[in-house]
XYZ file of N, CA, C and O in Angstrom:
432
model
N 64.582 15.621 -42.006
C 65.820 16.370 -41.830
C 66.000 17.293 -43.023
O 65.548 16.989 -44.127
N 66.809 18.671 -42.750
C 67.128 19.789 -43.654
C 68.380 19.376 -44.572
O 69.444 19.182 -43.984
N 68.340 19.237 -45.870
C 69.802 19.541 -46.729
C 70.104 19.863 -45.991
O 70.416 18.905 -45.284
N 70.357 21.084 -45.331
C 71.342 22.035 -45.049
C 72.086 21.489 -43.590
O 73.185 21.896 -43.212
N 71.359 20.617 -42.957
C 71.780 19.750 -42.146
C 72.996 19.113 -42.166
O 74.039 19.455 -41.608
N 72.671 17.721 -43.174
C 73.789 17.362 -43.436
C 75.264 17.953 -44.285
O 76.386 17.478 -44.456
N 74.612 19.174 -44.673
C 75.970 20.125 -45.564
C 76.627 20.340 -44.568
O 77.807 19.998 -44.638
N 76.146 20.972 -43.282
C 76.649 21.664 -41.955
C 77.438 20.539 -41.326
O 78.624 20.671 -41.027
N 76.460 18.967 -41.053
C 77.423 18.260 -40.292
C 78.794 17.535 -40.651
O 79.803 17.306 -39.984
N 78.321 17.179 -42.381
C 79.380 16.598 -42.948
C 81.073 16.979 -42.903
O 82.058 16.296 -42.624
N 80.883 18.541 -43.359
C 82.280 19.768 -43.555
C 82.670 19.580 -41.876
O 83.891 19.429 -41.829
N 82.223 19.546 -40.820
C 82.459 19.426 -39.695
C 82.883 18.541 -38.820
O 83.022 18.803 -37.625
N 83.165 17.222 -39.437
C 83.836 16.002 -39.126
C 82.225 15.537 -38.546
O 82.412 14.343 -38.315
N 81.590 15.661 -38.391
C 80.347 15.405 -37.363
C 80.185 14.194 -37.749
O 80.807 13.450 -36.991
N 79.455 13.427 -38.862
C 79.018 12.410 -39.162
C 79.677 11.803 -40.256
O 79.605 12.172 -41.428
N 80.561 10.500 -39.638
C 81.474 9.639 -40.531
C 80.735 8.254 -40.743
O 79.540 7.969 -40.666
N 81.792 7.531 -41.021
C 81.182 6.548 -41.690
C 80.730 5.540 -40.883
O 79.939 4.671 -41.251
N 81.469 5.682 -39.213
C 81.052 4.790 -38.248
C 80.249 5.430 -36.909
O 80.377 5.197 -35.707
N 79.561 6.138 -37.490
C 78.381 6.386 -36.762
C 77.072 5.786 -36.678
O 76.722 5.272 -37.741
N 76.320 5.705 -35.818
C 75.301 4.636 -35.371
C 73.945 5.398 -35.595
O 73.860 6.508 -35.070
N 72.983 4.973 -36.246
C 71.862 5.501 -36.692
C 70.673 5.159 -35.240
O 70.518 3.938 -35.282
N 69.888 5.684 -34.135
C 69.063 6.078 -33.587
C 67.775 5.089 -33.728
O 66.819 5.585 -33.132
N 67.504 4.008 -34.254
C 66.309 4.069 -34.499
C 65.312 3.507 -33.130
O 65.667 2.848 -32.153
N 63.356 4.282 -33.646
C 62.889 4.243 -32.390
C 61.647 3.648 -33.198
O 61.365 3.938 -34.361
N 61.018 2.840 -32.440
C 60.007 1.829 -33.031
C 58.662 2.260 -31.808
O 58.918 2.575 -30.646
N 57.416 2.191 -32.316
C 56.411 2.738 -31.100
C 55.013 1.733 -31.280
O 54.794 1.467 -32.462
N 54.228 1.253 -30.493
C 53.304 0.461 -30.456
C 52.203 1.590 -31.607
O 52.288 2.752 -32.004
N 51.263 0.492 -31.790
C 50.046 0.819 -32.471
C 48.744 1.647 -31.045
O 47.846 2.420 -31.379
N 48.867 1.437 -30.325
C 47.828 1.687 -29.385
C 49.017 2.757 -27.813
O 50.189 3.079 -27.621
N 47.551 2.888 -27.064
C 48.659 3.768 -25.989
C 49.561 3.362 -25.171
O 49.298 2.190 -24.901
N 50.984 3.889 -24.341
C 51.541 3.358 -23.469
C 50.907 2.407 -22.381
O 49.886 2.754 -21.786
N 51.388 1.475 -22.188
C 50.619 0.353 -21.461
C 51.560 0.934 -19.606
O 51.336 0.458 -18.493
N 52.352 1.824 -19.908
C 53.298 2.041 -18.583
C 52.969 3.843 -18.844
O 52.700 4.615 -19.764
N 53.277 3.850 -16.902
C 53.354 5.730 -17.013
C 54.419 5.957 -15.893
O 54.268 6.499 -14.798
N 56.070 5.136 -16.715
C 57.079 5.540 -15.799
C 57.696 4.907 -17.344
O 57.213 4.356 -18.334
N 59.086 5.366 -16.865
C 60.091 5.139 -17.926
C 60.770 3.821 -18.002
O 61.094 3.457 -16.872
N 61.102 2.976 -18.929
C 61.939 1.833 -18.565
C 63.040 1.848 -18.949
O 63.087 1.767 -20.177
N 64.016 1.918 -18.458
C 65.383 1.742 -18.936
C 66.091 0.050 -18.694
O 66.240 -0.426 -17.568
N 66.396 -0.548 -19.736
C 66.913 -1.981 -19.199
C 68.688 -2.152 -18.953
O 69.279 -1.310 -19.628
N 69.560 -2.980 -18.204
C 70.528 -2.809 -17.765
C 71.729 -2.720 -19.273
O 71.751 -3.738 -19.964
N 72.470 -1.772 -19.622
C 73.421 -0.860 -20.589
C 73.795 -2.305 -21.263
O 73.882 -3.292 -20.532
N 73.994 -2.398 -22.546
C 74.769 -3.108 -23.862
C 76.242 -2.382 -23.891
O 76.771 -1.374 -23.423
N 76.577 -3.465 -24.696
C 78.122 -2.713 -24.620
C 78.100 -2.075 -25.588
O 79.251 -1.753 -25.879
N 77.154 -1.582 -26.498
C 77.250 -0.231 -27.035
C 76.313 0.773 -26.630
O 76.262 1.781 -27.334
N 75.678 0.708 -25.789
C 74.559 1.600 -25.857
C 74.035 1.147 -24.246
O 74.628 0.460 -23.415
N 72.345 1.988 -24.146
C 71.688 1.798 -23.158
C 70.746 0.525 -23.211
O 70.117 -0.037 -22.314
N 70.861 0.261 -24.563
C 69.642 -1.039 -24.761
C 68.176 -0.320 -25.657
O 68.056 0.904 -25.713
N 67.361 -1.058 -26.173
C 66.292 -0.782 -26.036
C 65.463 -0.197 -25.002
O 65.293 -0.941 -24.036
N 64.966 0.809 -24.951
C 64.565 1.579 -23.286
C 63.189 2.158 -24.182
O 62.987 2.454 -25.360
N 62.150 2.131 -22.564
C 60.725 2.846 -23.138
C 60.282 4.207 -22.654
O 60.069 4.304 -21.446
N 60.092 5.388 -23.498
C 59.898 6.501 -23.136
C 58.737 7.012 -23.260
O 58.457 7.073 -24.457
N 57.800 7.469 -22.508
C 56.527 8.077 -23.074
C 56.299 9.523 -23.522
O 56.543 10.404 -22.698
N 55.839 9.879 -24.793
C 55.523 10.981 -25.108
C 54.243 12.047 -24.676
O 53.214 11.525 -24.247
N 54.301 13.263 -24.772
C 53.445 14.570 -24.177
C 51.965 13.500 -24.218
O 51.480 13.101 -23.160
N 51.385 13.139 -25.525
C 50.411 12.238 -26.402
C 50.225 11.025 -25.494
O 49.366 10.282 -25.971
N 50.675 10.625 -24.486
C 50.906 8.992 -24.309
C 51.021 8.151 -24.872
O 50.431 7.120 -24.546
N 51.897 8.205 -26.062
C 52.512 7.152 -26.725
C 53.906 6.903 -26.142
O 54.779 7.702 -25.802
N 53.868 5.697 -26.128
C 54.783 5.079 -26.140
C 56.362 4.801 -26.945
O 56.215 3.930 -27.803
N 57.479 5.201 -26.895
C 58.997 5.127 -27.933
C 59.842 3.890 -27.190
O 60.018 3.704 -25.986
N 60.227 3.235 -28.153
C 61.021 2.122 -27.791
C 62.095 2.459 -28.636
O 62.001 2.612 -29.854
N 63.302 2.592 -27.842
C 64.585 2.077 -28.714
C 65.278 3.775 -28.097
O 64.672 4.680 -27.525
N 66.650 3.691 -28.479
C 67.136 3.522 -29.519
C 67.590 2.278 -29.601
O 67.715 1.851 -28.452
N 67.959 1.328 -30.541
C 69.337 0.132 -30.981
C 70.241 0.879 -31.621
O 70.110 1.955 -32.205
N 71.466 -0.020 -31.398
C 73.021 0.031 -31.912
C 72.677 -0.758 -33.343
O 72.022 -1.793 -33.464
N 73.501 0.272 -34.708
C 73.627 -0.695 -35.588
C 74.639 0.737 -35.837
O 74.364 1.934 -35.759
N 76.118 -0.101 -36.220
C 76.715 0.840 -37.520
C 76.859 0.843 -38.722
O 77.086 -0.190 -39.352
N 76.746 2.067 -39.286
C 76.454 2.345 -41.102
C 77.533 2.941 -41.239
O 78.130 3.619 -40.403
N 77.922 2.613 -42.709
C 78.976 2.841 -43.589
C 78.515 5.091 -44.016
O 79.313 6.016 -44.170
N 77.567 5.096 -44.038
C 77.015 6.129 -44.563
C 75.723 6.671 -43.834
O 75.007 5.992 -43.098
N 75.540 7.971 -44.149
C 74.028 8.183 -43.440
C 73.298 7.929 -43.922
O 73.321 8.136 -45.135
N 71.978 7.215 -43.229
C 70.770 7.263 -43.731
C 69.853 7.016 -42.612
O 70.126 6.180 -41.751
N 68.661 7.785 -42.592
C 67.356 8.062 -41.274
C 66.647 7.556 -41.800
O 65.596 8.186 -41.918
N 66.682 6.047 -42.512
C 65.223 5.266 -43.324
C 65.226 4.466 -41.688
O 66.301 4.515 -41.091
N 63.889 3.657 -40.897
C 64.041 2.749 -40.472
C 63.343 1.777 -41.323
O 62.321 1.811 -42.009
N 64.378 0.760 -41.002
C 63.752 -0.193 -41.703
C 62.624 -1.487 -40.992
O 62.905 -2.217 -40.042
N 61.798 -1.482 -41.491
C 60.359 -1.591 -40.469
C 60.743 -3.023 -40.011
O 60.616 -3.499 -38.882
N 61.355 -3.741 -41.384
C 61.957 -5.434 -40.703
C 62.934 -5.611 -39.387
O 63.135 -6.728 -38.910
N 63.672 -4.120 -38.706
C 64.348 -4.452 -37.455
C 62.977 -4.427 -36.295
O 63.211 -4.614 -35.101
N 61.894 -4.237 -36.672
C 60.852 -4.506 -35.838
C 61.193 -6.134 -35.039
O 61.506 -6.347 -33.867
N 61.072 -6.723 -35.723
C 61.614 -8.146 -35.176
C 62.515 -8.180 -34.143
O 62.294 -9.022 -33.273
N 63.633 -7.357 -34.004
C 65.019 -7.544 -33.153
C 64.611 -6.515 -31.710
O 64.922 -6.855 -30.568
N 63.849 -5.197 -32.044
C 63.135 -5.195 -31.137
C 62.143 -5.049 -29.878
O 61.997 -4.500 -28.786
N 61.443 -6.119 -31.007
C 60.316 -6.474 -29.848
C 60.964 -7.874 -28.949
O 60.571 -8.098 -27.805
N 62.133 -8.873 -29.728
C 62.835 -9.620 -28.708
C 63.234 -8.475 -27.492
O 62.914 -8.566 -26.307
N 63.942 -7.488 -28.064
C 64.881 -7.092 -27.206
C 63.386 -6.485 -25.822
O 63.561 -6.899 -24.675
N 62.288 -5.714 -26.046
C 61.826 -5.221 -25.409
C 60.969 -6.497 -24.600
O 60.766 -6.299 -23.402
N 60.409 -7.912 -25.247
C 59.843 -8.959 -24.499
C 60.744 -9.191 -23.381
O 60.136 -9.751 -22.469
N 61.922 -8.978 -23.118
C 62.992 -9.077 -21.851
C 62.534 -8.225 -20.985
O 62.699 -8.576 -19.817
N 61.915 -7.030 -21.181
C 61.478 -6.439 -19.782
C 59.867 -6.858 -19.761
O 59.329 -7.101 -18.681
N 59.096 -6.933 -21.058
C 57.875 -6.741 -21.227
C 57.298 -7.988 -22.258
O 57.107 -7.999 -23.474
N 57.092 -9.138 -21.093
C 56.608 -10.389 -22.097
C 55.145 -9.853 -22.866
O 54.774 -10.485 -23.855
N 54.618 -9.094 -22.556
C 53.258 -8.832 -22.852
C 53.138 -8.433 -24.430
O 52.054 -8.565 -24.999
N 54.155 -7.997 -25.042
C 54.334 -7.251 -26.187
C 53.510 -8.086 -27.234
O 53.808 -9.279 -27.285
N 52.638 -7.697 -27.975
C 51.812 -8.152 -29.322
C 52.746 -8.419 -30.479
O 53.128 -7.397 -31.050
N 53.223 -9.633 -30.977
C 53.663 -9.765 -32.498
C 52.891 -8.909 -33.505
O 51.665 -8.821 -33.566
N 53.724 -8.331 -34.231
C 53.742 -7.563 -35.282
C 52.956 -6.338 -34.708
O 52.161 -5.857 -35.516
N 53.029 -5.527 -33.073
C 52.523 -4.164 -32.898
C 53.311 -3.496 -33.096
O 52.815 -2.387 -33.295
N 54.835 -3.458 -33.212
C 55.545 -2.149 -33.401
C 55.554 -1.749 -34.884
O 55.475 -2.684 -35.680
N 55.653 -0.252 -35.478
C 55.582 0.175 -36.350
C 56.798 1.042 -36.082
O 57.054 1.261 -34.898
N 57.756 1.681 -37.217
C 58.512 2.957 -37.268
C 58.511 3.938 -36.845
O 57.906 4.557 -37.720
N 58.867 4.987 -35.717
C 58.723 5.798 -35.261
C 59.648 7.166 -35.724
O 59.044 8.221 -35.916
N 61.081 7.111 -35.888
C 61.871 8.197 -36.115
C 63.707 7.777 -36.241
O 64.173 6.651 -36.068
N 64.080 8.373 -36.403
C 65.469 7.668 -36.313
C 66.368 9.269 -36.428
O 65.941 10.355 -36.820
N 68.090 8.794 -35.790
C 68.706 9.710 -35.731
C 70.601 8.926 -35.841
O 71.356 7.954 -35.813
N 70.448 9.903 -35.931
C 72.829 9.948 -35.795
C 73.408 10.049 -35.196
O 73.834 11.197 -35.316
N 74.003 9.438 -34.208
C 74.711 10.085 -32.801
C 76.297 9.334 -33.692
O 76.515 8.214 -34.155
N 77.129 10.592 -33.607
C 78.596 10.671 -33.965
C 79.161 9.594 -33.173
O 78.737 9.109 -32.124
N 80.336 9.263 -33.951
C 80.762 8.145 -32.949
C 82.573 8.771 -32.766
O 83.360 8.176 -32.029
């Protein structure tokens, strides 16, 4: 992300303190699916859901977490929370295959 990003969103009410950070976690190897999964809505969100990229890789997530402040680090230890959450559609999932993919800010 650009400085100039957060200069723009901050002055703009855009991103406060209870906004929810994006993060997306992606296997080591290629999509094992070539359709989208969406699992049934959380009461904050859509859930963990699987999207495939141009590449055929595979994106898992976003999750709900709220932060006091911004920050687009993921932290590689919510790997754990999920690959639970994604073994609910997809028992097949490998311990310790997801790695960090990207993360974002959706205003709340």
């Amino acid at each position: 992300m650009s400085p100039g990003a957060t200069k723009l969103g901050c002055p703009c009410g855009m991103l406060r303190g209870s906004d929810e950070p994006l993060c997306h976690f992606c296997p080591k190897r290629k999509s094992p699916f070539d359709h989208l999964i969406y699992p049934l809505p959380e009461d904050a969100g859509l859930g963990v859901h699987a999207t495939n990229d141009l590449g055929g890789q595979v994106r898992f997530g976003p999750d709900v977490e709220w932060i006091p402040e911004v920050n687009y680090t993921v932290d590689p230890g919510r790997s754990v929370s999920f690959e639970s959450a994604i073994r609910k559609w997809w028992p097949g999932l490998l311990a310790g295959s997801l790695q960090p993919a990207y993360s974002g800010i959706r205003p709340k």
